[in-house]
Amino acid sequence: MKKKKSISLISDFLKNKGLSRRAFMKTTAATGAAVSFGGGLLPQMKALAATSSSPGKDQGKWLPATCQGCTSWCSQQVYVINGRAVKVRGNPSSKVNLGAGCPRSHLALQQVYDPDRIKTPMKRTNPKKGRHEDPKFVSISWDEALNTIADKIMELRDANETHKYMLMRGRYSYMRDVLYDRMTKIIGSPNNISHSALCAEAEKFGPYYTEGYWGYRQYDVTNARYILLWGADPLAANRQVSYYSKVWGDAINRATIAIVEPRLSATAAKADEWLPAKPGTDGALAVAIAHVLLTEGLWYKPFVGDFIDGQNLFIKGRQVDETLFEEKYTHGLVKWWNLELNDKTPEWAAGIIGLPVDQIRRVAIEYGKAAPHAISWLGGGPCMQVRGGFASMAVHALNGLVGAVDNVGGTLQANKEYTSKFPKPNDFMDDIAKKGKKHGKIDHRGRLQFPCIKKGKPGGGVITNNAAEGILNEDPNEIKVAIAYMNNFTFSAPQPERWERALSKIPFLTHITTNASEFSWFSDILLPDTHHMFEKWGYVKSHGNGYRHVTLMQPIIKNVWDYKTDETEIPWLIAEKLAEKGFDNLLRHYKTYIDPETGKEPTNEKEFALYSLKYATQKLWDPAQYKGGDKFDGWKALIQKGVWNSAPYPFKKRWGKMKTKTKQFEFYSETLKAALKKHAHNHETTVDEVMKATNYLARGEMAFIPHYEEPFILGDKKEYPFVHVDHKSRLNREGRSANCSWYYEFKDIDPGDEAWDDVAKINPIDAKRINIKNGDTIKVSSPTGSLVCTAKLWEGVRPGTVAKCYGQGHWVYGRLASKKFGKEPRGGSSNDIIPAQYEALSGASAYYGVTRIKIEKV
Amino acid sequence: MSESKTSNGLFFTWLGLLGVAILIGLFAAFKLLTEGHHLFNANDVLIWSLPLGVYIYLALISSGLTLLASIPLVFGQKKYEPYAKRLIFLAIAALLSGFISIGLELGNIFHMVYIIISPNLSSPIWWMGAIYSLELIVLVLKFQRIHAGDLNSSTSKVLGKIGFLCALIAPLMIGSVFGLTESRVTYFGPVMSIYCLFMAILSGSALCLFYNLIHAQVTGNGISKDKESLFKELTRIFTGSLGAVILLTLIKFFIEGSTVIPEFLNYHKYAQAFGSIAGINIEVIFGLFLPFILISIPGLRYNQSTRVLTSALVLIGTFAMHMEILLAGQSRPVGPKAEQFPDVISYFPSIWEWIVFMLSIAVMLLLFTLGERFLKLGSDPA
Amino acid sequence: MPRYAMVIDLQRCTGCSACSISCRNENNVPDGIYWANKITETSGVFPNVRYHYIPTLCNHCENAPCVRGCPTRAMHKLENGITMHNPKKCIGCKYCEFNCPYGVIYFNWTQPHKPWKNNNKVLDGTTSPKEEVKKVGGKTIPYYNPEREDTLPGIRQKGVVEKCTFCDHRVRRGKLPRCVDACPADARIFGDMNDPDSKVRQLLGKFRPFRLREQIGTEPHVFYIKNFNPANYQPSKGGI
């Protein structure tokens, strides 16, 4: 049954909100009076609570934990009764999330006690692999599983083809390098492939090539006067949802909030300005705002500098002599103006982005007037697009224009923290390993069409989703043995059908996972993983509120099944098996992770898990090695609190000392220029050719400045009339909460969505045109795939676009996640319609503004 | 039927049928007790469904019958006396059956004891339950008196008076269960009580007419002359109450049609679950207007077939009207429940609800049958 | 005796429903039943459109229709103003639910937490919900909160109604109701209406609060201040 809520509901319910003044005064009086007359015929009951014997003792204890439901990585506490997790809340000791816990954190309880979590290792008994092949998994012992895995690795070692080993990483903690890096290297493979490029790499691209910072920003929202968000929805998704939820009510008081987003998001619901731009046109809006800031003289002079004679020569359509402008902490402003901005008026932009000129101008001027406390908040939306790299730069460059970078009420980088790296593997890499590691990577990073120039280094970043092509085409080589953990590329990566084929091709695949996922379906061995929040040792670092915290994961509940930890215990156990089989390098390496307190080397997987964490965090808890931030008098003290906080943010310390080529904030990116030239040089070609190969339109100097490029959207406009808009749910735990009943019970807290349903949100105007009604079952197709879900007519979505939330559409994972386990999905997975396209400069997969779709009634 | 010519074979087939219905009903009762009321097509918006409608219907019929019985028993109209015993018995049977229906609607009948040990005097439900319980006891006692031939002792008279008062107040209480719900204005507040009282008289007199006429047919006794004059008066009461209900219904229509209170605007959209002709509910046309017209035509008024037809129409019509009022007032989710439920709840009774309905009716019919057979309902006292 | 009340600051509220989910958790509430809930609305036509959210819960009315109508006094008022329910006395007539003007009372139509009683597993190496609960040691649900038992059956049986109790079991332990504690936005403020210095009274004095359906005279103890969307706009006199 579909809900069709009448518009009048709230007004109906609140209809006396506008009480007359007299009635109001009467009410106030009555409120006081009412307190005293509860009587009459009304039955009064002696307060059970107040009169009965003294309240019971608390049965449990709040123990520290860390939530990885999204990459906010909040420090949490778990209420534990007799080794059983009962409740979750924010850790009040964290200065990043300040004791706040977002809604999705509570779903961790339903995750950890999910009956459909795999409880024992399993092996596949059906040798045929495919989506419609039941793997016929049967339980086996840890011993058998580990022996099998070790045997397969030894086969590679014996055959001198260790490069055919591959490690795939999904959700990780900073214990990751034990498994991801050290084990892969010591076995001897270049192929440790992280999920990072499915996550946000393009979002880090803009900040890096303007201010030299590769990482997520934190935003000083409580001191901001204007917050301009681009495809970011901090009240719902990534990052610091808890923190921003806590202070948003205050931020709203002081700042004007404007949000660029084709869908009315949770954050847009509370915003002053909603700018539902056409997908892929963010760059046009950004440069138009920059144009206004300059022509109106609103740039922040103490940061950017000024014309020598003080007269604003930024006049529409006119070139400016570079020598007339003296920059302070920035570089290349006039070049940017001359190359891009001079004619990018709001009038020019309006047609492209589909917003009124006066709104663009108004937002630009108010944003400029709020300088330097004016945040241009770069979310994934504008960047995780085929041509998103320059939009990423353009949006972030606005922060430079208004001096918000590293400034109070502006955009900040991460604070310093003092965790240590694990011991180096080099001494344990034998010749086989060294040789194996020299092979090319399976994801093709660094090739001409995939520069992946992370931190200025061509091939420095990962291009996760392309690894499927590498495996399928055996390019540069086949993959024979693979281990993957806490990832689900067959669900989380665009065009997952490629992964289904790729994984089917790998002769021996091990999946370390909590639930049997779409990835597990193609695996030979499944290993039951611990849940990050309750069952493992580990740590993550995260920043917000002008602080950084290092928050610990600890085994705080009874491990009632035979789960083992992905990043520490399992590699240790594999290392033991390898040693038994004659290859002990890995085990010897792991034995160097000594307990800093006792100096003992680990003797089993449990000790190893604990020692490696103590090792990595020693500078945080060991008073003898204190470096800064919170001070503890020992390991015990740290694990009791569960979180270490950095020193407060040092504002403006990076002005003039940024990690760019020029040390300045670059509007003309010398840093990008150098990186692109290096990449071109690697392939003996020109930057123009690189641009061409990566699907960019920029040629010449344009490749080094933030600018607008027409979006690259797949699909013929006639056949596929709508542009797809993907978004995340407040209750998504990175696609892992779909087996929690609370997920469905509360799914409607995503504006426009429905409980116990998976909807595509269509503007009523569009729906009328294609004759779709609310609640219709529809098939949504793109040139690369299709899904089936329910139609929802909603005003909160831009006509011409259709918004669909990511998170449902599992066909395994659990009894609730799928409609029929192993057979039929519940809802539709957005990735089924998103083509495997890339923002190739960063390697990021394109999720937004990347495909057109059509809708048919089923 | 005891003195009838009907064969024993037919009689036992009839009893067998009722027995099967009751057995199925008992099974349903067991299922409801063990599995809960999700077996009903009710939910947290449409809270009360068919079984409650059946209860209201039967309880009001019982009140109506008791009120009719009070004409001889309280107001001393001697010529009605031959019918008093049967009326009282029918009232008891209807009320008991109604209780079965509401009993199976309750989530936890084992907690019923708290109605006595923890009464809430501000609750219309409590009063309704209390008065109907009292009425049942009084009716049984009174019946026992009549059966013993005692119509005129002071005990018997007091019982009659108490019964009358109960039958008068109980429909008002049923009405106030709905009418006192300030958040559901579509139940028309206090008017609902008056409406229920007239519905009680209407449906009671309809059953009285219908039953006696059918009884006369089945037993082949026909209607004697002095009885005919009684039937004339009964018909007059029937017609009068029909008119009163029509009047109230028309007022309700006019208010519904002209008000701008949002609840009513929505209400109007789905208050016609059984369909409508020219904007008027089917059950009102065939359950009120048509019988009223037929019975008002002088040539038809004293025709037995007309009486049977009209009273049957009214019996069906009033039931439909109760159901519709009950359902329409709950069709729209209140407040936040609109988040989980559709704007309008569509409803059709589940098989289990039908069984409860069937059980109640079967019990009532069984009581009628046994009463006629063994309790000399038709025999004039003294 | 205190008289408890709650103020909800809609401007602080982000509409995230952490209140509702944590309430489920605290009170072991089965799926389908919402002690804490919301009223949402998308108003306007593109592009002039916004989404609004009002968190709801039992209003703990001074003149509670549910209490007035309950035939057995299962629904009753505590001296501290909390509208409390005693399922032992509840006959399941659902009149409180029918009577409640705010749609916050729910009936247990079936065995609570039925899916957790299921005995099937999806794979050889997984388990059934029932076994999971048994092994973990919860009661009916693995994350069962036994502290709810202080004043109510930890899980209410089928056939009775249930609703928000302002977390009376926590309040008597000197703890804030869970929804208040769990609200990441600090949008819920709880306190004693009889204490002139309480935060609740301060806020009620500072702002013009409103309550749901005030016109029907129930005197709710849940007050709302400010607006979910406090958006500003360019001053204008409009036009002809």
mmCIF file of N, CA and C in Angstrom, chain A residues 384-440:
data_model
loop_
_atom_site.group_PDB
_atom_site.id
_atom_site.type_symbol
_atom_site.label_atom_id
_atom_site.label_comp_id
_atom_site.label_asym_id
_atom_site.label_seq_id
_atom_site.Cartn_x
_atom_site.Cartn_y
_atom_site.Cartn_z
ATOM 1 N N MET A 384 32.697 13.641 -7.967
ATOM 2 C CA MET A 384 32.685 12.236 -8.346
ATOM 3 C C MET A 384 31.924 12.126 -9.667
ATOM 4 N N GLN A 385 32.452 12.846 -10.662
ATOM 5 C CA GLN A 385 31.863 12.887 -11.999
ATOM 6 C C GLN A 385 32.997 12.731 -12.994
ATOM 7 N N VAL A 386 32.659 12.369 -14.196
ATOM 8 C CA VAL A 386 33.705 12.120 -15.185
ATOM 9 C C VAL A 386 34.600 13.345 -15.361
ATOM 10 N N ARG A 387 33.970 14.526 -15.387
ATOM 11 C CA ARG A 387 34.772 15.736 -15.513
ATOM 12 C C ARG A 387 34.756 16.533 -14.211
ATOM 13 N N GLY A 388 34.777 15.789 -13.105
ATOM 14 C CA GLY A 388 34.626 16.437 -11.805
ATOM 15 C C GLY A 388 35.895 17.042 -11.237
ATOM 16 N N GLY A 389 37.046 16.705 -11.796
ATOM 17 C CA GLY A 389 38.305 17.172 -11.212
ATOM 18 C C GLY A 389 38.407 18.682 -11.155
ATOM 19 N N PHE A 390 38.017 19.321 -12.261
ATOM 20 C CA PHE A 390 38.156 20.776 -12.299
ATOM 21 C C PHE A 390 37.032 21.469 -11.535
ATOM 22 N N ALA A 391 35.881 20.790 -11.465
ATOM 23 C CA ALA A 391 34.807 21.331 -10.628
ATOM 24 C C ALA A 391 35.241 21.280 -9.171
ATOM 25 N N SER A 392 35.912 20.182 -8.811
ATOM 26 C CA SER A 392 36.436 20.028 -7.466
ATOM 27 C C SER A 392 37.343 21.216 -7.134
ATOM 28 N N MET A 393 38.194 21.563 -8.096
ATOM 29 C CA MET A 393 39.091 22.706 -7.886
ATOM 30 C C MET A 393 38.322 24.010 -7.826
ATOM 31 N N ALA A 394 37.352 24.170 -8.727
ATOM 32 C CA ALA A 394 36.623 25.443 -8.813
ATOM 33 C C ALA A 394 35.860 25.710 -7.529
ATOM 34 N N VAL A 395 35.198 24.669 -7.034
ATOM 35 C CA VAL A 395 34.418 24.842 -5.809
ATOM 36 C C VAL A 395 35.336 25.168 -4.642
ATOM 37 N N HIS A 396 36.450 24.452 -4.572
ATOM 38 C CA HIS A 396 37.343 24.697 -3.439
ATOM 39 C C HIS A 396 38.058 26.038 -3.565
ATOM 40 N N ALA A 397 38.282 26.480 -4.814
ATOM 41 C CA ALA A 397 38.978 27.744 -5.026
ATOM 42 C C ALA A 397 38.214 28.926 -4.436
ATOM 43 N N LEU A 398 36.890 28.785 -4.334
ATOM 44 C CA LEU A 398 36.109 29.888 -3.749
ATOM 45 C C LEU A 398 36.592 30.182 -2.326
ATOM 46 N N ASN A 399 36.974 29.109 -1.610
ATOM 47 C CA ASN A 399 37.514 29.302 -0.260
ATOM 48 C C ASN A 399 38.752 30.188 -0.285
ATOM 49 N N GLY A 400 39.527 30.022 -1.372
ATOM 50 C CA GLY A 400 40.711 30.855 -1.504
ATOM 51 C C GLY A 400 40.338 32.310 -1.728
ATOM 52 N N LEU A 401 39.355 32.542 -2.581
ATOM 53 C CA LEU A 401 38.955 33.916 -2.892
ATOM 54 C C LEU A 401 38.480 34.665 -1.652
ATOM 55 N N VAL A 402 37.785 33.956 -0.775
ATOM 56 C CA VAL A 402 37.241 34.653 0.394
ATOM 57 C C VAL A 402 38.117 34.459 1.637
ATOM 58 N N GLY A 403 39.291 33.873 1.451
ATOM 59 C CA GLY A 403 40.216 33.743 2.572
ATOM 60 C C GLY A 403 39.753 32.799 3.658
ATOM 61 N N ALA A 404 38.907 31.841 3.286
ATOM 62 C CA ALA A 404 38.369 30.921 4.293
ATOM 63 C C ALA A 404 39.303 29.749 4.558
ATOM 64 N N VAL A 405 40.354 29.643 3.755
ATOM 65 C CA VAL A 405 41.240 28.499 3.908
ATOM 66 C C VAL A 405 42.059 28.637 5.186
ATOM 67 N N ASP A 406 42.001 27.622 5.999
ATOM 68 C CA ASP A 406 42.777 27.592 7.239
ATOM 69 C C ASP A 406 42.379 28.726 8.184
ATOM 70 N N ASN A 407 41.196 29.257 7.974
ATOM 71 C CA ASN A 407 40.796 30.444 8.735
ATOM 72 C C ASN A 407 39.611 30.146 9.658
ATOM 73 N N VAL A 408 39.437 30.996 10.644
ATOM 74 C CA VAL A 408 38.285 30.894 11.529
ATOM 75 C C VAL A 408 37.002 30.953 10.691
ATOM 76 N N GLY A 409 36.088 30.054 10.952
ATOM 77 C CA GLY A 409 34.855 30.025 10.177
ATOM 78 C C GLY A 409 35.072 29.590 8.754
ATOM 79 N N GLY A 410 36.116 28.829 8.514
ATOM 80 C CA GLY A 410 36.422 28.440 7.143
ATOM 81 C C GLY A 410 36.671 26.956 6.997
ATOM 82 N N THR A 411 37.499 26.620 6.004
ATOM 83 C CA THR A 411 37.781 25.222 5.716
ATOM 84 C C THR A 411 39.164 24.870 6.245
ATOM 85 N N LEU A 412 39.226 23.777 6.998
ATOM 86 C CA LEU A 412 40.451 23.421 7.694
ATOM 87 C C LEU A 412 40.904 22.034 7.270
ATOM 88 N N GLN A 413 42.203 21.782 7.463
ATOM 89 C CA GLN A 413 42.678 20.424 7.214
ATOM 90 C C GLN A 413 42.656 19.649 8.528
ATOM 91 N N ALA A 414 43.280 18.506 8.537
ATOM 92 C CA ALA A 414 43.286 17.697 9.756
ATOM 93 C C ALA A 414 44.376 18.185 10.703
ATOM 94 N N ASN A 415 44.086 18.087 12.006
ATOM 95 C CA ASN A 415 45.115 18.429 12.982
ATOM 96 C C ASN A 415 46.188 17.352 13.004
ATOM 97 N N LYS A 416 47.262 17.662 13.672
ATOM 98 C CA LYS A 416 48.354 16.686 13.826
ATOM 99 C C LYS A 416 47.955 15.582 14.793
ATOM 100 N N GLU A 417 48.401 14.369 14.474
ATOM 101 C CA GLU A 417 48.251 13.281 15.450
ATOM 102 C C GLU A 417 49.556 12.499 15.457
ATOM 103 N N TYR A 418 49.685 11.591 16.418
ATOM 104 C CA TYR A 418 51.003 11.005 16.642
ATOM 105 C C TYR A 418 51.010 9.484 16.696
ATOM 106 N N THR A 419 50.215 8.871 15.856
ATOM 107 C CA THR A 419 50.296 7.416 15.803
ATOM 108 C C THR A 419 51.530 7.023 14.979
ATOM 109 N N SER A 420 51.992 5.794 15.163
ATOM 110 C CA SER A 420 53.199 5.376 14.443
ATOM 111 C C SER A 420 52.874 4.312 13.414
ATOM 112 N N LYS A 421 53.774 4.245 12.433
ATOM 113 C CA LYS A 421 53.621 3.213 11.409
ATOM 114 C C LYS A 421 54.160 1.895 11.946
ATOM 115 N N PHE A 422 53.710 0.818 11.332
ATOM 116 C CA PHE A 422 54.203 -0.494 11.731
ATOM 117 C C PHE A 422 55.631 -0.695 11.207
ATOM 118 N N PRO A 423 56.331 -1.682 11.765
ATOM 119 C CA PRO A 423 57.703 -1.931 11.295
ATOM 120 C C PRO A 423 57.744 -2.140 9.779
ATOM 121 N N LYS A 424 58.841 -1.720 9.193
ATOM 122 C CA LYS A 424 58.984 -1.811 7.729
ATOM 123 C C LYS A 424 59.129 -3.277 7.296
ATOM 124 N N PRO A 425 58.612 -3.593 6.109
ATOM 125 C CA PRO A 425 58.636 -4.998 5.671
ATOM 126 C C PRO A 425 59.914 -5.366 4.913
ATOM 127 N N ASN A 426 60.669 -4.331 4.519
ATOM 128 C CA ASN A 426 61.731 -4.562 3.530
ATOM 129 C C ASN A 426 62.650 -5.737 3.867
ATOM 130 N N ASP A 427 63.035 -5.847 5.128
ATOM 131 C CA ASP A 427 63.982 -6.893 5.497
ATOM 132 C C ASP A 427 63.398 -8.282 5.365
ATOM 133 N N PHE A 428 62.096 -8.351 5.236
ATOM 134 C CA PHE A 428 61.454 -9.664 5.186
ATOM 135 C C PHE A 428 61.008 -10.031 3.773
ATOM 136 N N MET A 429 61.299 -9.128 2.841
ATOM 137 C CA MET A 429 60.926 -9.405 1.455
ATOM 138 C C MET A 429 62.090 -10.124 0.778
ATOM 139 N N ASP A 430 61.850 -11.372 0.398
ATOM 140 C CA ASP A 430 62.916 -12.113 -0.273
ATOM 141 C C ASP A 430 62.937 -11.782 -1.766
ATOM 142 N N ASP A 431 63.755 -12.441 -2.497
ATOM 143 C CA ASP A 431 63.906 -12.116 -3.922
ATOM 144 C C ASP A 431 62.615 -12.328 -4.696
ATOM 145 N N ILE A 432 61.933 -13.415 -4.346
ATOM 146 C CA ILE A 432 60.660 -13.683 -5.029
ATOM 147 C C ILE A 432 59.731 -12.505 -4.804
ATOM 148 N N ALA A 433 59.675 -12.056 -3.559
ATOM 149 C CA ALA A 433 58.786 -10.956 -3.212
ATOM 150 C C ALA A 433 59.189 -9.685 -3.942
ATOM 151 N N LYS A 434 60.467 -9.391 -3.918
ATOM 152 C CA LYS A 434 60.931 -8.143 -4.554
ATOM 153 C C LYS A 434 60.640 -8.160 -6.042
ATOM 154 N N LYS A 435 60.829 -9.304 -6.628
ATOM 155 C CA LYS A 435 60.572 -9.412 -8.066
ATOM 156 C C LYS A 435 59.066 -9.313 -8.358
ATOM 157 N N GLY A 436 58.331 -10.030 -7.547
ATOM 158 C CA GLY A 436 56.890 -10.034 -7.735
ATOM 159 C C GLY A 436 56.301 -8.649 -7.616
ATOM 160 N N LYS A 437 56.799 -7.878 -6.680
ATOM 161 C CA LYS A 437 56.225 -6.565 -6.419
ATOM 162 C C LYS A 437 56.445 -5.585 -7.566
ATOM 163 N N LYS A 438 57.456 -5.892 -8.406
ATOM 164 C CA LYS A 438 57.781 -4.953 -9.488
ATOM 165 C C LYS A 438 56.790 -5.012 -10.644
ATOM 166 N N HIS A 439 55.932 -5.997 -10.661
ATOM 167 C CA HIS A 439 54.964 -6.091 -11.752
ATOM 168 C C HIS A 439 53.980 -4.919 -11.713
ATOM 169 N N GLY A 440 53.343 -4.698 -12.856
ATOM 170 C CA GLY A 440 52.365 -3.616 -12.930
ATOM 171 C C GLY A 440 51.123 -3.952 -12.122
#
